[in-house]
Coordinates of C-alpha atoms in Angstrom, one line a residue:
M1 CA 115.3 -84.5 -151.5
R2 CA 112.8 -86.7 -151.7
T3 CA 108.8 -85.6 -152.9
S4 CA 105.6 -87.1 -153.1
R5 CA 101.6 -86.0 -154.3
V6 CA 98.6 -87.3 -154.4
T7 CA 95.0 -86.4 -154.4
P8 CA 92.7 -86.2 -150.6
S9 CA 91.4 -89.2 -150.9
E10 CA 93.7 -91.5 -152.6
K11 CA 95.3 -94.4 -150.5
I12 CA 98.5 -94.7 -150.2
F13 CA 100.4 -97.7 -148.2
V14 CA 98.4 -98.3 -144.9
T15 CA 94.5 -98.7 -143.9
T16 CA 95.7 -98.2 -139.7
F17 CA 97.3 -95.9 -137.9
S18 CA 98.7 -98.8 -136.0
E19 CA 100.3 -99.6 -139.4
L20 CA 101.9 -96.4 -139.5
G21 CA 103.3 -96.6 -136.1
V22 CA 101.3 -94.5 -134.1
P23 CA 101.1 -95.9 -130.4
E24 CA 98.3 -98.5 -129.1
S25 CA 97.2 -96.0 -126.5
M26 CA 96.6 -93.1 -129.4
C27 CA 95.2 -95.1 -131.7
D28 CA 92.8 -96.3 -129.0
T29 CA 91.9 -92.5 -127.8
L30 CA 91.5 -92.3 -131.8
A31 CA 89.0 -94.8 -132.1
D32 CA 87.0 -93.8 -129.1
Q33 CA 86.2 -91.2 -131.5
G34 CA 85.6 -92.5 -134.2
I35 CA 88.4 -91.8 -136.3
T36 CA 90.2 -95.1 -138.0
E37 CA 91.4 -94.4 -141.0
P38 CA 94.2 -92.0 -142.2
F39 CA 94.2 -88.8 -144.2
A40 CA 95.8 -88.5 -147.0
I41 CA 98.7 -86.6 -145.7
Q42 CA 99.0 -88.4 -142.7
E43 CA 99.7 -91.7 -144.8
L44 CA 102.3 -89.1 -146.5
T45 CA 103.7 -88.1 -143.4
I46 CA 103.4 -90.3 -139.9
A47 CA 105.6 -92.7 -140.6
E48 CA 108.7 -90.7 -141.7
A49 CA 108.2 -88.3 -138.5
L50 CA 108.2 -90.6 -136.3
A51 CA 111.7 -91.8 -137.7
G52 CA 112.9 -88.3 -137.2
R53 CA 112.7 -87.1 -140.3
D54 CA 111.8 -83.2 -140.8
V55 CA 109.0 -83.1 -142.7
C56 CA 107.6 -80.2 -144.8
G57 CA 103.8 -80.9 -145.4
K58 CA 102.0 -79.0 -148.6
A59 CA 98.5 -79.5 -147.6
K60 CA 95.4 -77.1 -146.3
T61 CA 93.3 -76.5 -143.7
G62 CA 91.2 -79.7 -142.7
S63 CA 93.3 -81.7 -144.8
G64 CA 94.4 -83.8 -141.5
K65 CA 97.9 -81.2 -140.8
T66 CA 97.0 -81.5 -136.7
L67 CA 96.8 -85.3 -136.4
A68 CA 99.8 -85.3 -139.1
F69 CA 102.0 -83.9 -136.9
G70 CA 100.4 -84.4 -133.6
L71 CA 100.5 -87.8 -133.0
P72 CA 104.6 -88.4 -134.4
T73 CA 105.6 -86.0 -132.3
L74 CA 103.9 -87.1 -129.1
A75 CA 104.8 -90.2 -129.4
L76 CA 107.8 -88.6 -129.8
T77 CA 107.8 -86.8 -126.2
P78 CA 108.3 -88.2 -123.2
R79 CA 107.7 -86.8 -120.0
S80 CA 109.8 -84.3 -118.7
A81 CA 111.6 -84.4 -115.6
D82 CA 112.5 -81.6 -115.1
G83 CA 109.3 -79.6 -116.0
R84 CA 110.8 -78.4 -119.2
P85 CA 109.4 -78.7 -122.5
T86 CA 110.6 -80.4 -125.6
T87 CA 107.9 -79.9 -127.9
L88 CA 106.4 -77.0 -129.1
M89 CA 103.5 -76.2 -132.3
L90 CA 104.0 -72.9 -133.4
T91 CA 100.3 -71.7 -135.0
P92 CA 99.4 -68.3 -135.7
T93 CA 96.0 -67.6 -134.4
R94 CA 94.1 -68.1 -131.3
E95 CA 91.6 -69.7 -132.7
L96 CA 93.9 -72.2 -134.4
A97 CA 95.7 -72.7 -131.1
N98 CA 92.3 -73.4 -129.5
Q99 CA 91.3 -76.3 -132.3
I100 CA 95.3 -78.1 -132.4
A101 CA 94.9 -77.8 -128.4
A102 CA 91.3 -80.1 -129.3
V103 CA 92.7 -82.6 -131.3
V104 CA 96.4 -82.9 -128.9
E105 CA 94.5 -82.5 -125.8
P106 CA 92.9 -86.3 -124.9
L107 CA 96.3 -87.9 -127.3
A108 CA 98.5 -86.5 -124.6
K109 CA 96.5 -87.6 -121.9
A110 CA 96.8 -91.4 -123.5
M111 CA 100.5 -90.9 -123.7
D112 CA 100.8 -89.0 -120.1
I113 CA 102.6 -86.6 -121.5
R114 CA 101.4 -82.4 -120.3
S115 CA 100.4 -80.1 -123.2
I116 CA 98.7 -76.1 -122.4
A117 CA 97.8 -73.8 -125.2
T118 CA 99.0 -70.0 -124.4
Y119 CA 98.2 -67.6 -126.6
G120 CA 97.2 -63.4 -126.1
G121 CA 94.3 -62.1 -125.0
T122 CA 94.3 -64.8 -122.3
N123 CA 95.7 -64.5 -118.5
I124 CA 99.4 -64.5 -119.0
E125 CA 99.7 -65.2 -114.8
R126 CA 98.1 -68.0 -115.0
Q127 CA 99.8 -69.5 -117.7
I128 CA 103.0 -68.7 -116.1
E129 CA 101.7 -70.8 -112.6
L130 CA 100.5 -73.8 -115.0
L131 CA 104.1 -73.6 -116.7
G132 CA 106.3 -73.6 -113.7
A133 CA 104.5 -76.7 -112.6
G134 CA 105.9 -78.4 -116.0
M135 CA 104.7 -78.9 -119.2
D136 CA 106.3 -81.1 -122.1
V137 CA 104.0 -79.7 -125.1
I138 CA 103.6 -76.0 -125.7
I139 CA 100.9 -75.0 -128.5
A140 CA 101.6 -71.8 -129.3
T141 CA 101.6 -68.6 -131.0
P142 CA 104.4 -66.3 -131.4
G143 CA 103.3 -63.2 -129.8
R144 CA 102.6 -65.1 -126.3
L145 CA 105.6 -67.7 -126.5
I146 CA 108.1 -65.0 -126.8
D147 CA 106.0 -63.0 -124.0
L148 CA 106.8 -65.8 -121.7
I149 CA 110.7 -66.4 -122.8
E150 CA 111.5 -62.8 -121.7
R151 CA 109.8 -63.7 -118.4
K152 CA 111.9 -66.6 -118.5
A153 CA 108.8 -68.5 -118.1
V154 CA 109.9 -70.6 -120.7
D155 CA 112.9 -72.3 -121.6
V156 CA 112.8 -73.9 -125.6
G157 CA 116.3 -74.6 -125.1
G158 CA 115.9 -78.1 -124.7
I159 CA 113.6 -78.0 -127.4
Q160 CA 113.6 -81.2 -129.7
R161 CA 110.4 -81.0 -132.0
V162 CA 108.9 -78.0 -133.3
V163 CA 106.4 -77.7 -135.6
V164 CA 105.5 -74.6 -137.7
D165 CA 101.3 -74.8 -139.0
E166 CA 100.0 -72.3 -141.5
A167 CA 103.6 -71.4 -142.6
D168 CA 101.7 -69.4 -144.9
R169 CA 99.9 -67.9 -143.0
M170 CA 102.6 -66.5 -140.5
A171 CA 103.9 -65.0 -143.6
D172 CA 100.7 -63.5 -144.5
M173 CA 100.5 -61.9 -141.5
G174 CA 104.5 -60.6 -140.7
F175 CA 104.9 -63.6 -137.9
L176 CA 107.8 -65.0 -139.7
P177 CA 110.2 -62.8 -137.7
Q178 CA 108.7 -64.1 -134.5
V179 CA 109.0 -67.8 -135.5
E180 CA 112.8 -67.3 -136.8
W181 CA 113.1 -65.7 -133.0
V182 CA 111.9 -68.5 -131.5
L183 CA 114.3 -70.9 -134.1
R184 CA 117.0 -69.5 -133.4
H185 CA 116.8 -69.5 -129.6
I186 CA 116.6 -73.5 -129.3
D187 CA 119.8 -75.2 -128.7
G188 CA 121.1 -77.7 -130.7
R189 CA 120.0 -80.1 -133.0
H190 CA 115.9 -80.9 -133.6
Q191 CA 113.4 -82.1 -135.9
T192 CA 111.2 -79.5 -137.7
L193 CA 107.7 -80.4 -138.6
L194 CA 106.3 -77.5 -141.0
F195 CA 102.8 -77.1 -143.0
S196 CA 101.4 -75.0 -145.4
A197 CA 99.2 -74.2 -148.2
T198 CA 102.0 -73.0 -150.2
L199 CA 105.8 -73.4 -150.1
D200 CA 106.5 -70.0 -151.7
G201 CA 108.3 -66.9 -151.5
V202 CA 109.2 -66.6 -148.1
V203 CA 107.9 -69.9 -146.6
D204 CA 110.7 -71.2 -149.1
T205 CA 113.4 -69.7 -147.2
L206 CA 112.0 -70.4 -143.9
V207 CA 112.3 -74.2 -145.0
K208 CA 115.4 -74.0 -146.7
R209 CA 116.9 -72.0 -143.7
Y210 CA 115.8 -74.3 -140.4
L211 CA 114.7 -77.9 -142.1
R212 CA 117.7 -80.6 -142.4
D213 CA 116.8 -83.0 -145.5
P214 CA 113.6 -82.3 -145.3
V215 CA 111.1 -84.6 -147.1
F216 CA 108.4 -82.8 -149.1
H217 CA 104.7 -84.2 -149.5
E218 CA 102.0 -82.4 -150.9
V219 CA 98.3 -83.8 -151.7
E220 CA 97.1 -82.1 -153.9
E221 CA 92.9 -79.9 -152.5
R222 CA 91.2 -79.8 -156.0
E223 CA 89.7 -76.3 -155.9
V224 CA 86.0 -75.4 -155.3
T225 CA 85.2 -73.8 -158.8
V226 CA 81.6 -71.9 -159.9
A227 CA 80.2 -75.2 -161.1
E228 CA 79.4 -76.5 -157.5
M229 CA 77.8 -74.5 -155.6
G230 CA 74.4 -72.2 -156.5
H231 CA 75.0 -68.5 -157.5
L232 CA 72.3 -65.4 -156.6
F233 CA 73.1 -61.5 -156.7
L234 CA 70.4 -59.8 -155.2
S235 CA 70.0 -55.8 -155.8
V236 CA 68.7 -54.8 -152.6
H237 CA 67.7 -51.4 -150.7
K238 CA 70.0 -50.5 -148.3
M239 CA 67.1 -49.9 -145.1
D240 CA 65.7 -53.7 -146.2
R241 CA 69.1 -55.2 -146.2
V242 CA 69.5 -56.8 -142.8
R243 CA 65.5 -58.2 -143.7
V244 CA 67.1 -59.7 -146.5
A245 CA 70.0 -61.5 -144.8
A246 CA 67.9 -62.5 -141.8
R247 CA 65.3 -64.1 -143.6
I248 CA 67.7 -65.9 -145.9
I249 CA 69.3 -67.3 -142.4
G250 CA 65.7 -68.2 -141.0
A251 CA 65.5 -70.4 -143.9
N252 CA 68.4 -71.8 -145.8
G253 CA 70.2 -73.3 -142.1
R254 CA 73.3 -72.1 -141.1
T255 CA 74.6 -69.0 -143.1
L256 CA 78.4 -67.7 -142.8
L257 CA 78.3 -63.9 -143.5
F258 CA 81.3 -62.1 -144.7
T259 CA 81.8 -58.1 -144.3
R260 CA 84.5 -56.5 -145.3
T261 CA 85.4 -54.4 -141.8
K262 CA 85.5 -55.8 -138.3
R263 CA 82.8 -52.3 -137.5
G264 CA 80.5 -53.5 -140.3
A265 CA 80.9 -57.3 -138.8
D266 CA 80.2 -55.7 -135.1
R267 CA 77.0 -53.7 -137.0
L268 CA 75.2 -56.6 -138.8
C269 CA 75.8 -58.9 -135.5
G270 CA 73.9 -56.4 -133.8
D271 CA 70.7 -55.6 -136.5
L272 CA 70.6 -59.7 -137.4
R273 CA 69.7 -60.0 -132.9
D274 CA 67.1 -57.1 -133.8
E275 CA 65.4 -59.0 -136.1
G276 CA 65.4 -61.8 -133.8
V277 CA 68.6 -64.0 -135.3
K278 CA 70.0 -66.1 -133.1
A279 CA 73.6 -64.8 -134.4
G280 CA 77.4 -64.0 -133.2
A281 CA 80.8 -62.5 -134.9
I282 CA 84.9 -63.0 -135.2
H283 CA 86.8 -60.2 -135.8
G284 CA 90.3 -59.4 -134.9
D285 CA 89.5 -56.5 -131.8
L286 CA 86.8 -58.6 -130.5
P287 CA 88.0 -60.3 -127.0
Q288 CA 89.2 -63.7 -127.3
V289 CA 86.6 -65.4 -125.3
K290 CA 84.0 -63.9 -127.3
R291 CA 85.4 -65.1 -130.4
E292 CA 86.0 -69.1 -129.1
R293 CA 81.9 -69.1 -128.1
A294 CA 81.1 -68.0 -131.6
L295 CA 83.2 -70.2 -133.3
S296 CA 82.0 -72.9 -130.5
D297 CA 78.2 -72.2 -131.1
F298 CA 78.0 -71.6 -134.7
M299 CA 80.0 -75.1 -135.4
K300 CA 77.4 -76.5 -132.6
G301 CA 74.8 -75.3 -133.4
K302 CA 73.6 -72.8 -131.5
I303 CA 73.7 -70.0 -133.3
T304 CA 72.8 -70.0 -137.2
A305 CA 74.6 -67.1 -138.6
L306 CA 78.4 -66.4 -138.1
V307 CA 79.8 -62.9 -139.1
A308 CA 83.0 -62.5 -139.9
T309 CA 85.7 -60.5 -141.9
D310 CA 88.1 -62.6 -144.4
V311 CA 91.7 -62.7 -141.9
A312 CA 89.3 -63.3 -139.3
A313 CA 87.9 -66.4 -140.8
R314 CA 90.9 -67.5 -142.8
G315 CA 92.1 -71.3 -142.1
L316 CA 89.3 -71.7 -140.1
H317 CA 88.1 -74.9 -140.4
I318 CA 84.5 -75.0 -140.3
D319 CA 82.5 -77.4 -142.3
E320 CA 78.5 -77.5 -143.0
V321 CA 77.9 -74.8 -144.0
D322 CA 74.3 -74.3 -146.2
V323 CA 74.7 -70.8 -147.0
V324 CA 77.8 -68.0 -148.0
V325 CA 75.8 -64.5 -148.2
H326 CA 78.5 -61.9 -149.4
Y327 CA 77.3 -58.9 -147.5
N328 CA 79.5 -56.5 -148.8
V329 CA 80.7 -57.1 -152.4
P330 CA 83.7 -58.9 -152.1
A331 CA 87.0 -56.9 -154.0
E332 CA 88.4 -59.6 -156.1
H333 CA 87.0 -63.1 -157.6
K334 CA 89.7 -64.8 -155.6
T335 CA 87.5 -63.5 -152.5
Y336 CA 84.7 -64.6 -153.6
L337 CA 85.0 -68.1 -154.4
H338 CA 87.9 -68.3 -150.9
R339 CA 84.7 -67.5 -149.3
S340 CA 82.1 -69.0 -151.6
G341 CA 84.1 -72.2 -151.3
R342 CA 83.1 -73.2 -148.0
T343 CA 79.5 -74.3 -148.3
A344 CA 81.0 -76.4 -151.4
R345 CA 82.8 -78.9 -148.7
A346 CA 83.5 -82.3 -149.2
G347 CA 81.3 -82.7 -152.0
R348 CA 78.1 -80.6 -150.4
G349 CA 76.3 -78.7 -152.6
G350 CA 75.6 -74.7 -151.3
T351 CA 74.5 -71.8 -152.2
A352 CA 77.1 -68.2 -152.4
V353 CA 74.5 -65.0 -152.6
T354 CA 76.0 -61.6 -152.9
M355 CA 73.9 -58.4 -151.7
F356 CA 74.6 -55.3 -153.2
L357 CA 72.9 -51.8 -153.8
W358 CA 72.0 -49.8 -156.4
D359 CA 76.1 -47.8 -157.0
E360 CA 77.3 -51.3 -156.8
E361 CA 76.0 -53.3 -159.9
L362 CA 79.2 -52.2 -162.4
E363 CA 81.2 -54.1 -159.2
V364 CA 78.9 -57.2 -159.4
R365 CA 79.1 -57.3 -163.4
Q366 CA 83.3 -57.2 -163.3
L367 CA 82.9 -59.7 -160.2
Q368 CA 81.2 -61.9 -162.7
R369 CA 83.1 -61.7 -165.8
R370 CA 86.6 -62.6 -163.9
L371 CA 84.3 -65.5 -162.5
G372 CA 82.9 -66.4 -166.0
L373 CA 79.5 -66.0 -164.9
R374 CA 76.6 -64.3 -166.1
L375 CA 74.0 -64.2 -164.1
P376 CA 70.6 -61.8 -163.6
L377 CA 70.9 -59.6 -160.2
H378 CA 67.4 -60.1 -159.0
D379 CA 66.0 -56.5 -157.3
M380 CA 65.0 -57.8 -154.0
F381 CA 62.7 -57.6 -150.7
S382 CA 62.5 -59.4 -147.7
N383 CA 59.4 -60.5 -147.9
N384 CA 60.2 -62.5 -150.9
E385 CA 59.2 -65.5 -151.1
R386 CA 62.2 -67.3 -153.2
L387 CA 64.1 -66.3 -150.0
D388 CA 62.5 -69.2 -148.4
D389 CA 64.4 -71.9 -150.4
L390 CA 67.3 -70.8 -152.2
L391 CA 68.5 -73.8 -154.0
A392 CA 65.6 -73.8 -155.8
F393 CA 66.4 -70.0 -156.4
A394 CA 69.5 -70.1 -157.8
A395 CA 68.6 -73.5 -159.8
S396 CA 65.3 -72.0 -161.1
S397 CA 64.9 -71.3 -165.3
D398 CA 64.8 -67.2 -164.6
N399 CA 68.8 -67.6 -162.6
V400 CA 70.8 -69.1 -165.8
G401 CA 73.5 -67.1 -167.6
R402 CA 72.3 -65.8 -171.2

């Protein structure tokens, strides 16, 4: 078993996708998108995947995994003569399926092969119709794929390449039994590429059970630390809480707000709109079209506030977030860091704001102790001008720990 471990910025062997063996048509498509140099995880895995090896990649969301598995699998995928797919990409959520499809579709077109993304919450009859016309690559969530298999709309018996993306999240969401069900229905030997942020526990069991003599590659992602962002802890009045959030959003740019519950996310989104804020929400109970629209509008800058639950936001690659607001106090410090790290990506600065009510002060102080912080708790009202420049507020002398 061969393994390698690098940091995201390290260059390994090559500087271009062409040197990795990626076909010229896909290299041209990438160049048209301004993508000319491979990321570390792509350098490590693409050539071996093109050689037909089973590959296990450990890397986090946003590290370039989609191209790491997309380029070699598309390069190896022929146009099917009988319309049966030969490449399958499994991913845990509808949003991730769409993100993969957005990367894969132009590359598939360049290779003259057909691809489809299929997941729950969309018209299954229309998907059955498209599949009946012939497909080469299927990007799917496990539940919808099993539904299609059982309806005999998809035959996975001839699949030659399988990608399991975000395997750790598959496990967290209870999807690994469904993944294994799919893998058991694939006839004969096939190539498997598995990517995950962690490789322990049940994910390790999946690797041992379904990958043949895999090569292991890891990109060590440096964890965002509390020192790389500003922190503000604001004690607010229940009746003024939404207005405080609205002022923060209006003055400080693109803001990602976290709530504990789906109902809380909907309520906050509606309240922000009442305050004149362009806001959207993502959580598991929303119709798929609304989730997709909210995420797309936020990433394009059409809305300035995105309200999310932790489950809905996990795994999504959202860059250039100016402020993260913990509208509810995080239950644990790891949740705080995971949420807050979205405002300190790619070396950018940012501010994490925790809002709390008077009876939540003890929770906040316990949270600070676990984070290694000792910062003041500010009484805050929506008419306070300090909310208009959070970076300066977080860096000010009266926000320094004692």
